[in-house]
Short mmCIF file of C-alpha atoms in Angstrom, two decimals:
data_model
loop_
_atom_site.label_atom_id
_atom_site.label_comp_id
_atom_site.label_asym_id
_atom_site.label_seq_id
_atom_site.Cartn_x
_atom_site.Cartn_y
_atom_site.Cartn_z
CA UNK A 197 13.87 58.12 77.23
CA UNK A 198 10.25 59.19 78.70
CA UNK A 199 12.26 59.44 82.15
CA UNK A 200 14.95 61.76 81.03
CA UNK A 201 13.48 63.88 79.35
CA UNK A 202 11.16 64.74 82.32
CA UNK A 203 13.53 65.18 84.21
CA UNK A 204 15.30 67.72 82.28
CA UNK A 205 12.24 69.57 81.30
CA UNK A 206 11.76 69.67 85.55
CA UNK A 207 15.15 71.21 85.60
CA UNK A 208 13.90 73.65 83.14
CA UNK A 209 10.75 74.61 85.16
CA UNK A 210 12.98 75.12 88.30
CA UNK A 211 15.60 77.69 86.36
CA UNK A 212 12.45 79.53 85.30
CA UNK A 213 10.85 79.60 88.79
CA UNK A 214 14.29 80.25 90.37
CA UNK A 215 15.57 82.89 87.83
CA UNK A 216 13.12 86.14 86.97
CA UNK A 217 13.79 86.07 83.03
CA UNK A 218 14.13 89.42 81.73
CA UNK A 219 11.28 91.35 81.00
CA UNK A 220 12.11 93.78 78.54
CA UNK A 221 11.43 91.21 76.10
CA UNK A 222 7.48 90.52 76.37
CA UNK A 223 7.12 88.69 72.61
CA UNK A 224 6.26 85.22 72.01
CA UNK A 225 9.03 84.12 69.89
CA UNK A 226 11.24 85.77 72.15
CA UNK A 227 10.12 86.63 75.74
CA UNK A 228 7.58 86.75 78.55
CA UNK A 229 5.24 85.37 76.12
CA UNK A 230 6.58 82.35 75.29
CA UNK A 231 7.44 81.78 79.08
CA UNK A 232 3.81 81.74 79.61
CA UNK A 233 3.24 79.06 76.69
CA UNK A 234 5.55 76.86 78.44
CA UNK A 235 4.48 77.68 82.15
CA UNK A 236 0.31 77.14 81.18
CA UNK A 237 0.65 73.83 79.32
CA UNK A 238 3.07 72.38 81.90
CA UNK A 239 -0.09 73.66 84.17
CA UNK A 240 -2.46 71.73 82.41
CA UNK A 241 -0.29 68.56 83.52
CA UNK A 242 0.77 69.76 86.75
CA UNK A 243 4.65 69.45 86.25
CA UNK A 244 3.93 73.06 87.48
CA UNK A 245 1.04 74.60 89.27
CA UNK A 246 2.18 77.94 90.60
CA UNK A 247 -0.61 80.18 89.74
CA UNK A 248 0.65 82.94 91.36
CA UNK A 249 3.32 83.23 89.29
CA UNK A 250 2.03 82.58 85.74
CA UNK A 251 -0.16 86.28 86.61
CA UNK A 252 2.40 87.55 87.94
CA UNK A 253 4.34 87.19 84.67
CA UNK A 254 1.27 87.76 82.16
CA UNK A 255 0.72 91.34 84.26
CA UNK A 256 4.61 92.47 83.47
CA UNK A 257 4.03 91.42 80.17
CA UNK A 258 0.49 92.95 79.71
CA UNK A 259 2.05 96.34 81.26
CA UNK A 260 5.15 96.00 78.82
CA UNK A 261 5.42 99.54 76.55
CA UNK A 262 7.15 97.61 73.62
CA UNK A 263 3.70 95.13 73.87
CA UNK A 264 1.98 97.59 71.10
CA UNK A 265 4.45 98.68 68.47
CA UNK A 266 4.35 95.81 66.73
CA UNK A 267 1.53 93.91 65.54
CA UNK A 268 3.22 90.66 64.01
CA UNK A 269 2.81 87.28 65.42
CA UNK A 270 6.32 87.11 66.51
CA UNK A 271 7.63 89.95 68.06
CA UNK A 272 4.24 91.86 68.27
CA UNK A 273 0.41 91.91 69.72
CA UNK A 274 -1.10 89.67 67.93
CA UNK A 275 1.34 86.93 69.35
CA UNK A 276 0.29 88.05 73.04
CA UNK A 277 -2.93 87.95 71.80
CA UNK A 278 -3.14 84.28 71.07
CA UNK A 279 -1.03 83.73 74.57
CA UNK A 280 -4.28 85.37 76.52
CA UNK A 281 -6.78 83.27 74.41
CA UNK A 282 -4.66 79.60 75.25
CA UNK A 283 -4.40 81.07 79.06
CA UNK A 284 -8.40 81.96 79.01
CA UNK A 285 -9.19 78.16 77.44
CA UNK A 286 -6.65 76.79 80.55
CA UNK A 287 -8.98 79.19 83.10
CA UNK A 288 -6.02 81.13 84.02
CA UNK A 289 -7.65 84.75 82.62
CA UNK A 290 -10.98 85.63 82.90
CA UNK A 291 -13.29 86.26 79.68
CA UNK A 292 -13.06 89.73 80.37
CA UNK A 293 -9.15 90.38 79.53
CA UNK A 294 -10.28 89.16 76.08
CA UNK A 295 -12.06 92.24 75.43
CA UNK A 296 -8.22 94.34 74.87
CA UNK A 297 -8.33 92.50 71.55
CA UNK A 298 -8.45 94.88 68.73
CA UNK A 299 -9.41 92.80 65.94
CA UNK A 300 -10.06 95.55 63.76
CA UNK A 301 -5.89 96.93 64.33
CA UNK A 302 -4.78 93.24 63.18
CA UNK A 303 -7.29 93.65 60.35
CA UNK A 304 -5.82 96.71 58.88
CA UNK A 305 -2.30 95.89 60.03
CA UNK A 306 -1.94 92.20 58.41
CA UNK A 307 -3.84 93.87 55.18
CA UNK A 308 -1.01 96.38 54.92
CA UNK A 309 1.68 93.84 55.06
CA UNK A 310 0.19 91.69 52.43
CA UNK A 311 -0.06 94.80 50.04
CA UNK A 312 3.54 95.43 50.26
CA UNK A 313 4.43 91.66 49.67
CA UNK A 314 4.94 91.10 52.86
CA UNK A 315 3.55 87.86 53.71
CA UNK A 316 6.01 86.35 56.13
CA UNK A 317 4.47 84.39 58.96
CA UNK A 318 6.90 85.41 61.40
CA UNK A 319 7.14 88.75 60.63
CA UNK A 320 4.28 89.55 58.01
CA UNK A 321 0.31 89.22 57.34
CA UNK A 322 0.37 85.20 57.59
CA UNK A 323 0.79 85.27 61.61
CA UNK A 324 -1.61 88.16 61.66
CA UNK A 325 -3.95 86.38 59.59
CA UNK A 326 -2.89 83.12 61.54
CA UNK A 327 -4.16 84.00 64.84
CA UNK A 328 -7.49 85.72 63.62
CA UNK A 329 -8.34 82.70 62.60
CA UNK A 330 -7.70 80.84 65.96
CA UNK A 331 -9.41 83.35 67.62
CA UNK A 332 -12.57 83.12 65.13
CA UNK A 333 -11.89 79.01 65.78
CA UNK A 334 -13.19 80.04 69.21
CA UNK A 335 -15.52 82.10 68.60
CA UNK A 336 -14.42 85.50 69.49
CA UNK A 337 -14.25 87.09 66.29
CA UNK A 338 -17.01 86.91 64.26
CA UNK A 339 -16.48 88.54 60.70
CA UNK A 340 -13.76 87.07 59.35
CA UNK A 341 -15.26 86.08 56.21
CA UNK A 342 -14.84 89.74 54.46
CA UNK A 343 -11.32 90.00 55.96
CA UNK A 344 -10.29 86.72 54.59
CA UNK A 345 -11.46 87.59 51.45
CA UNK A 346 -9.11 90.60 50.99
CA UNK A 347 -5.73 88.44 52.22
CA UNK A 348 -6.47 85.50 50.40
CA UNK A 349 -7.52 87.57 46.96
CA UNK A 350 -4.32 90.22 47.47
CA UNK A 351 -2.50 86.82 47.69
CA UNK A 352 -4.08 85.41 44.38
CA UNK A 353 -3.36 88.41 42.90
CA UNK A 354 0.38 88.56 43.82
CA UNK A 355 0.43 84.78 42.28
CA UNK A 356 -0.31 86.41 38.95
CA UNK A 357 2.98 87.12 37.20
CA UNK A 358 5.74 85.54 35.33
CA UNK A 359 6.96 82.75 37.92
CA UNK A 360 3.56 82.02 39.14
CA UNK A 361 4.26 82.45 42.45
CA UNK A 362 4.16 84.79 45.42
CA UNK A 363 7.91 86.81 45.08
CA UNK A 364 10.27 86.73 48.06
CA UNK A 365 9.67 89.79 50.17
CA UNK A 366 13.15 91.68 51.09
CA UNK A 367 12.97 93.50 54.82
CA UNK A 368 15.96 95.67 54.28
CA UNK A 369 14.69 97.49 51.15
CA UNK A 370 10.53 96.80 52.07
CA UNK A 371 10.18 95.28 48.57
CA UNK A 372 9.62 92.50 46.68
CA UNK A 373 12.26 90.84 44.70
CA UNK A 374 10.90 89.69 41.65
CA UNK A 375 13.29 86.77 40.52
CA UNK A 376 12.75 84.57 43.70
CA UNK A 377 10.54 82.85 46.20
CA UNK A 378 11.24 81.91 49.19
CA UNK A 379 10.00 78.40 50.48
CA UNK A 380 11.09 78.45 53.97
CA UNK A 381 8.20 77.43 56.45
CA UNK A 382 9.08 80.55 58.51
CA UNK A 383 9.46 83.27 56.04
CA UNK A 384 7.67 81.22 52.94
CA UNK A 385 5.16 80.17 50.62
CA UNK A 386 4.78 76.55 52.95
CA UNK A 387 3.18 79.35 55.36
CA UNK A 388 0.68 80.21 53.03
CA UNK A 389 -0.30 76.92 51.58
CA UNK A 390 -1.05 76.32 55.75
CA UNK A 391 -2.87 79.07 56.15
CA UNK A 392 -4.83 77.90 52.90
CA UNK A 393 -5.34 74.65 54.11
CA UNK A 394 -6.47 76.08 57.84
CA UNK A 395 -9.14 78.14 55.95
CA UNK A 396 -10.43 75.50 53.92
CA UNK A 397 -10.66 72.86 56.36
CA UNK A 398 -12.65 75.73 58.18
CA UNK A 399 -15.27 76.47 55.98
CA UNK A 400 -13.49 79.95 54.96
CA UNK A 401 -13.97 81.37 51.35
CA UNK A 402 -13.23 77.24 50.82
CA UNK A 403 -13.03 78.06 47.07
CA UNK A 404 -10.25 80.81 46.90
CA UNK A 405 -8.25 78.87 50.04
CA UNK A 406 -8.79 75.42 47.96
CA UNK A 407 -7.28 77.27 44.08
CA UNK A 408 -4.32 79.09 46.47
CA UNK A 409 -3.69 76.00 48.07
CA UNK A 410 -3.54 73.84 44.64
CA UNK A 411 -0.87 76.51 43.30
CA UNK A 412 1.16 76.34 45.84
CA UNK A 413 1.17 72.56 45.76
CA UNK A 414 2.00 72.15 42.11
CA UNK A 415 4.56 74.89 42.39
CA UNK A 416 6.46 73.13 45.03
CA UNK A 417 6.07 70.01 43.32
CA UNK A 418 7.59 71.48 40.01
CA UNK A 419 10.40 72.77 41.66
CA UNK A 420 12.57 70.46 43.68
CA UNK A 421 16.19 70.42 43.32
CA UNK A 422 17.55 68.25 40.35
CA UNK A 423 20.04 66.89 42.08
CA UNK A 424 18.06 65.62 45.76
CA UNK A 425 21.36 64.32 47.10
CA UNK A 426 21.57 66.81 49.14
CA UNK A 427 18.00 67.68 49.68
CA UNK A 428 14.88 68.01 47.97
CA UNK A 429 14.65 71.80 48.16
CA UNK A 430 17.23 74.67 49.03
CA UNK A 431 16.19 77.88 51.17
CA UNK A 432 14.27 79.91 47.87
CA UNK A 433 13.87 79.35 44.44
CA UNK A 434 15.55 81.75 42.13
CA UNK A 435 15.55 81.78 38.29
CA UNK A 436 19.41 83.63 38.38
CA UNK A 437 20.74 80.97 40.51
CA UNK A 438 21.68 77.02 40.92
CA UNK A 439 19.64 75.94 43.78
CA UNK A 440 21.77 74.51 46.93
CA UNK A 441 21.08 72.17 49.47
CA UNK A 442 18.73 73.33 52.72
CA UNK A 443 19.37 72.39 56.74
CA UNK A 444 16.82 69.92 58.21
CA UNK A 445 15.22 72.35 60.62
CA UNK A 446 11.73 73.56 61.09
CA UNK A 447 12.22 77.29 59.73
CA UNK A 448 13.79 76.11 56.67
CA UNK A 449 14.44 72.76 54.58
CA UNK A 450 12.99 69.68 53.04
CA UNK A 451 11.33 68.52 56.99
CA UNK A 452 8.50 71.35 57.06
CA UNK A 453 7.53 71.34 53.31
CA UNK A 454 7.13 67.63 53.71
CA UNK A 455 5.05 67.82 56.76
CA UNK A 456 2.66 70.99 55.20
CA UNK A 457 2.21 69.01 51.62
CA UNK A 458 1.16 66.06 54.06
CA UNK A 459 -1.31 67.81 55.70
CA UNK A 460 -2.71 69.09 52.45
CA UNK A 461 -2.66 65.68 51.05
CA UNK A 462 -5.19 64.74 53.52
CA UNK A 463 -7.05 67.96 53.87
CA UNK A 464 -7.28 67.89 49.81
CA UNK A 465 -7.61 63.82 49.57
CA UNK A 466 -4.57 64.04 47.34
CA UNK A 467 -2.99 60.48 47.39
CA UNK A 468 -0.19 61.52 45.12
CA UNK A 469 0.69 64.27 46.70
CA UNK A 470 0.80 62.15 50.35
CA UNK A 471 3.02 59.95 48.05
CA UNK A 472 5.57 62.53 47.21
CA UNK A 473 5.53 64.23 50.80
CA UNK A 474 6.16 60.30 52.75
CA UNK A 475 8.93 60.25 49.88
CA UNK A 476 10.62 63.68 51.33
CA UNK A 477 10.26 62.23 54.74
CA UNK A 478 12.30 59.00 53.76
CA UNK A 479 15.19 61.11 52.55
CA UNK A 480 15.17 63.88 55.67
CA UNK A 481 15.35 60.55 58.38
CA UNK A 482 18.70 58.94 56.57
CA UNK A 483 20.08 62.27 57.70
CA UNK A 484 21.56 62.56 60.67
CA UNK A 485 25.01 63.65 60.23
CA UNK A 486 26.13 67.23 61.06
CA UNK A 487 27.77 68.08 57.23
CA UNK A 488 24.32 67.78 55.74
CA UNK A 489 21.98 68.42 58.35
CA UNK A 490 23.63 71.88 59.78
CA UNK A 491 22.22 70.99 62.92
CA UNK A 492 24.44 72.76 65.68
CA UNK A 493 22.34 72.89 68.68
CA UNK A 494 19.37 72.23 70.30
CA UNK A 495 16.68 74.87 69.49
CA UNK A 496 13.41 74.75 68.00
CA UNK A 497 13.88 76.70 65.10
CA UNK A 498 17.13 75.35 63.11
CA UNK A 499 17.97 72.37 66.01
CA UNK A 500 17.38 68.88 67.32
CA UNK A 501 14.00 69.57 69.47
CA UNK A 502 12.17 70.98 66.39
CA UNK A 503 13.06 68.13 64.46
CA UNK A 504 12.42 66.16 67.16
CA UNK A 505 8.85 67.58 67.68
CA UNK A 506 8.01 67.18 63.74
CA UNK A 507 8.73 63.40 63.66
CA UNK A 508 7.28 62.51 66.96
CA UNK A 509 4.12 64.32 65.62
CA UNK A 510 4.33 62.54 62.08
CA UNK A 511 4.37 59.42 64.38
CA UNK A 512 1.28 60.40 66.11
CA UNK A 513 -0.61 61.00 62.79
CA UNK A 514 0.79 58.06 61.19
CA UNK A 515 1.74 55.06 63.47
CA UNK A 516 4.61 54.34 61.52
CA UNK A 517 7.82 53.63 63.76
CA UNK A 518 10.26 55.29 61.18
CA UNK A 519 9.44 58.37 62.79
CA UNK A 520 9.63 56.99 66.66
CA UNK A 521 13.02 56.13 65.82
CA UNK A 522 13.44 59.35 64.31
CA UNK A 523 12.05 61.32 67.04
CA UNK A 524 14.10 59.33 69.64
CA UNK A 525 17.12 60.00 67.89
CA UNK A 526 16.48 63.71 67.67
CA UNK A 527 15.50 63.83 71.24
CA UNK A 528 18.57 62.15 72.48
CA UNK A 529 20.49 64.63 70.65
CA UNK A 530 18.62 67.21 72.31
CA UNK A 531 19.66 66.03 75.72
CA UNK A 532 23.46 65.27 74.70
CA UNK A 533 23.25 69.11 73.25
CA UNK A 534 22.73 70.17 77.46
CA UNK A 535 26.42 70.28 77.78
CA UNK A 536 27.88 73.93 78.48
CA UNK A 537 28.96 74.42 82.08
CA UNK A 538 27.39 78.04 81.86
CA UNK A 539 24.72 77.46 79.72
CA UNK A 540 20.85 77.36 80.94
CA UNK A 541 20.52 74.68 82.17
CA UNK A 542 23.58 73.14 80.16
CA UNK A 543 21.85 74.61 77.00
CA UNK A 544 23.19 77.22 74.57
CA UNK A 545 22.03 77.95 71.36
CA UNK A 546 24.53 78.28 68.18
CA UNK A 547 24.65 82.06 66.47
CA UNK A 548 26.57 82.34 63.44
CA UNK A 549 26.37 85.57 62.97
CA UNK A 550 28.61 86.37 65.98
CA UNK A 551 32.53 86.48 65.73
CA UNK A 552 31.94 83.86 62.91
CA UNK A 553 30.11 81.81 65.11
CA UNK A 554 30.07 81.38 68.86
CA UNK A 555 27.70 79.72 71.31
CA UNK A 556 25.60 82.23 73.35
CA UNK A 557 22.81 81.49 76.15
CA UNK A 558 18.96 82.10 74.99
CA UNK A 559 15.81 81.37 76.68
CA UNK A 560 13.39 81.99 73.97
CA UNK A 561 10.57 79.44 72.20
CA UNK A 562 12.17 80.14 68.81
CA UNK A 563 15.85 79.62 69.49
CA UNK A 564 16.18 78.84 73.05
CA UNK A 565 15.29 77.06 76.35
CA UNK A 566 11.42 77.59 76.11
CA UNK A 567 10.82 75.90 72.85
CA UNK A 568 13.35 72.77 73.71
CA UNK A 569 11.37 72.19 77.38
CA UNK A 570 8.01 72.40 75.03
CA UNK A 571 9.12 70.02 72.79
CA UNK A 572 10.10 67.91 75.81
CA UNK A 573 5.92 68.41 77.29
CA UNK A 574 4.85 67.30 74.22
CA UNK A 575 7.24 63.72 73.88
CA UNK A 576 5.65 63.21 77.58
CA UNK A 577 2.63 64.28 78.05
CA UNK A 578 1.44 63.56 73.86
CA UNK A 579 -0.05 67.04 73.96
CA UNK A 580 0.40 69.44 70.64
CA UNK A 581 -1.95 71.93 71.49
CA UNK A 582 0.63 74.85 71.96
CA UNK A 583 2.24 74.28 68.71
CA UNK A 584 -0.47 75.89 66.81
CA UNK A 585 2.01 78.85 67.20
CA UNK A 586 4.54 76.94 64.80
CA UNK A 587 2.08 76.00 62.60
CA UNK A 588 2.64 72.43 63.10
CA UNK A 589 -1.40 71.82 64.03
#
């Protein structure tokens, strides 16, 4: 397996040193950005070693005009942001280049988002609030007690009402919707129980992180599906509506709420709630079949590699070979998924949203290329460093 794997990922490299990959796009979920995640852990291993080339690409993406108009962890600054601090630690930027970041702009940015309701980690305060904290981790940004404070208390705050839970937050209309939450790793609560968890283990307002992070545990513990046939959760939790059954993916699904209320089981020393999380786990690796895990291609985000990455991971932390199996399974599909004759580099990722659902070629860490050849570094090399950015550390 070990041997296939690298050599697809080497395939990989070469399409990306071959083929300039469009610039326009200079985010980390979607562009330049994530190119360098790839490029500067592959670095550290020296699959590739072309420094040249890895400033080359951080100085289009640097120069980029679209760069600033965003400040969100996924298609904004504070996403490059956390890029230039990983490239600095790998000695490929000097400590000077860390000096562009405006700490105070994420402050007031992230604080925004969270008083709308907005606390989407993708899109939101939570990757905001995310990477100040990695970059405080370091040691680069020193008051981030005060700012804490103000996300983690707006947060509390928003907890207060009928369902006792943070509300779904709706992009189109910029509000809240009142009669469900959303419990999707990348647009939900699981985000903010991490981000809890990340703070307390940290030493940061531990008391406030510690009562957020016990509501959020109870809640999601209260509110699995009666019927788990299908799965233990759906995508939200709404009062007007049966609850379904979810994809096994990392954005949404039973597989990331499992892994997040295992982490807090052993950041918390709850033994129950490690009970009930291993429990989740058991059900997600009995499925494997495409009607009930809507797994249609090979991305990070809602295909094999992510799943993939999350067992081999729980296998790390764990020793237990239910989840090498697992991870080997997923990882196989990932390869078999390398089949289009003018894909990149056989790969294409699934879009449903297109003509009712075509296949379409995509490079990016979220849904594309990128994020499969990481999860590929990671099964070989047993490095997780770079999927802080997933919040998976």
């Amino acid at each position: 397996m070990k041997n296939s794997c690298e050599n697809k990922l080497r395939e990989i490299l070469t399409y990306f040193l071959e083929n300039k990959m469009d610039l326009s796009n200079p985010f980390l979920m979607g562009g330049t950005s994530g190119l360098l995640l790839l490029l500067s852990n592959c670095h550290k291993h020296f699959y590739f070693n072309d420094d040249e080339l890895i400033h080359e690409i951080l100085n289009d993406t640097w120069m980029n005009p679209f760069l600033e108009t965003n400040k969100t962890f996924c298609t904004g600054i504070s996403g490059f942001y956390w890029i230039l601090v990983n490239l600095n630690e790998r000695g490929l930027v000097d400590d000077a280049s860390l000096s562009v970041i405006n700490y105070k702009d994420l402050e007031i940015k992230s604080l925004e988002f969270i008083r709308m309701g907005n606390y989407d980690f993708l899109h939101g305060c939570i990757g905001i609030a995310y990477s100040l904290l990695f970059m405080w981790s370091r040691g680069l940004y020193k008051d981030i007690h005060p700012y804490t404070q103000a996300v983690l208390e707006e947060i509390r705050i928003q907890m207060d009402n009928e369902s006792g839970m943070l509300h779904d937050y709706d992009f189109a209309s910029n509000k809240t919707k009142p009669n469900k939450v959303n419990i999707g790793l990348a647009h939900g609560i699981p985000s903010v129980l991490k981000y809890s968890l990340d703070c307390y283990k940290n030493g940061v307002c531990p008391n406030l992180s510690k009562l957020i992070s016990e509501k959020i545990i109870e809640y999601l513990m209260e509110h699995s599906n009666v019927n788990k046939n299908a799965s233990y959760y759906g995508y939200s939790i709404d009062k007007d509506e049966i609850s379904v059954g979810s994809r096994l993916a990392w954005c949404y699904g039973d597989l990331t709420i499992a892994y997040v209320l295992y982490q807090a089981s052993i950041v918390l020393n709850r033994s129950e709630v490690c009970e009930y999380a291993m429990e989740i786990f058991s059900h997600c690796i009995a499925r494997r079949e495409m009607d009930n895990t809507g797994v249609f291609d090979a991305s990070f985000c809602h295909g094999s590699a992510g799943i993939a990455h999350i067992y081999n991971k729980m296998w790390h932390q764990t020793g237990d070979d239910r989840f090498k199996q697992a991870s080997e399974y997923w990882l196989q599909e990932t390869l078999n998924y390398s089949h289009f004759e003018d894909g990149i580099i056989g790969y294409k990722k699934f879009d449903p949203e297109m003509n009712g659902g075509i296949y379409v070629n995509d490079t990016s860490l979220l849904e594309g290329t990128i994020g499969i050849a990481l999860v590929l570094f990671s099964y070989i090399s047993n490095d997780f460093d770079w999927d802080y950015c997933m919040l998976l550390n």
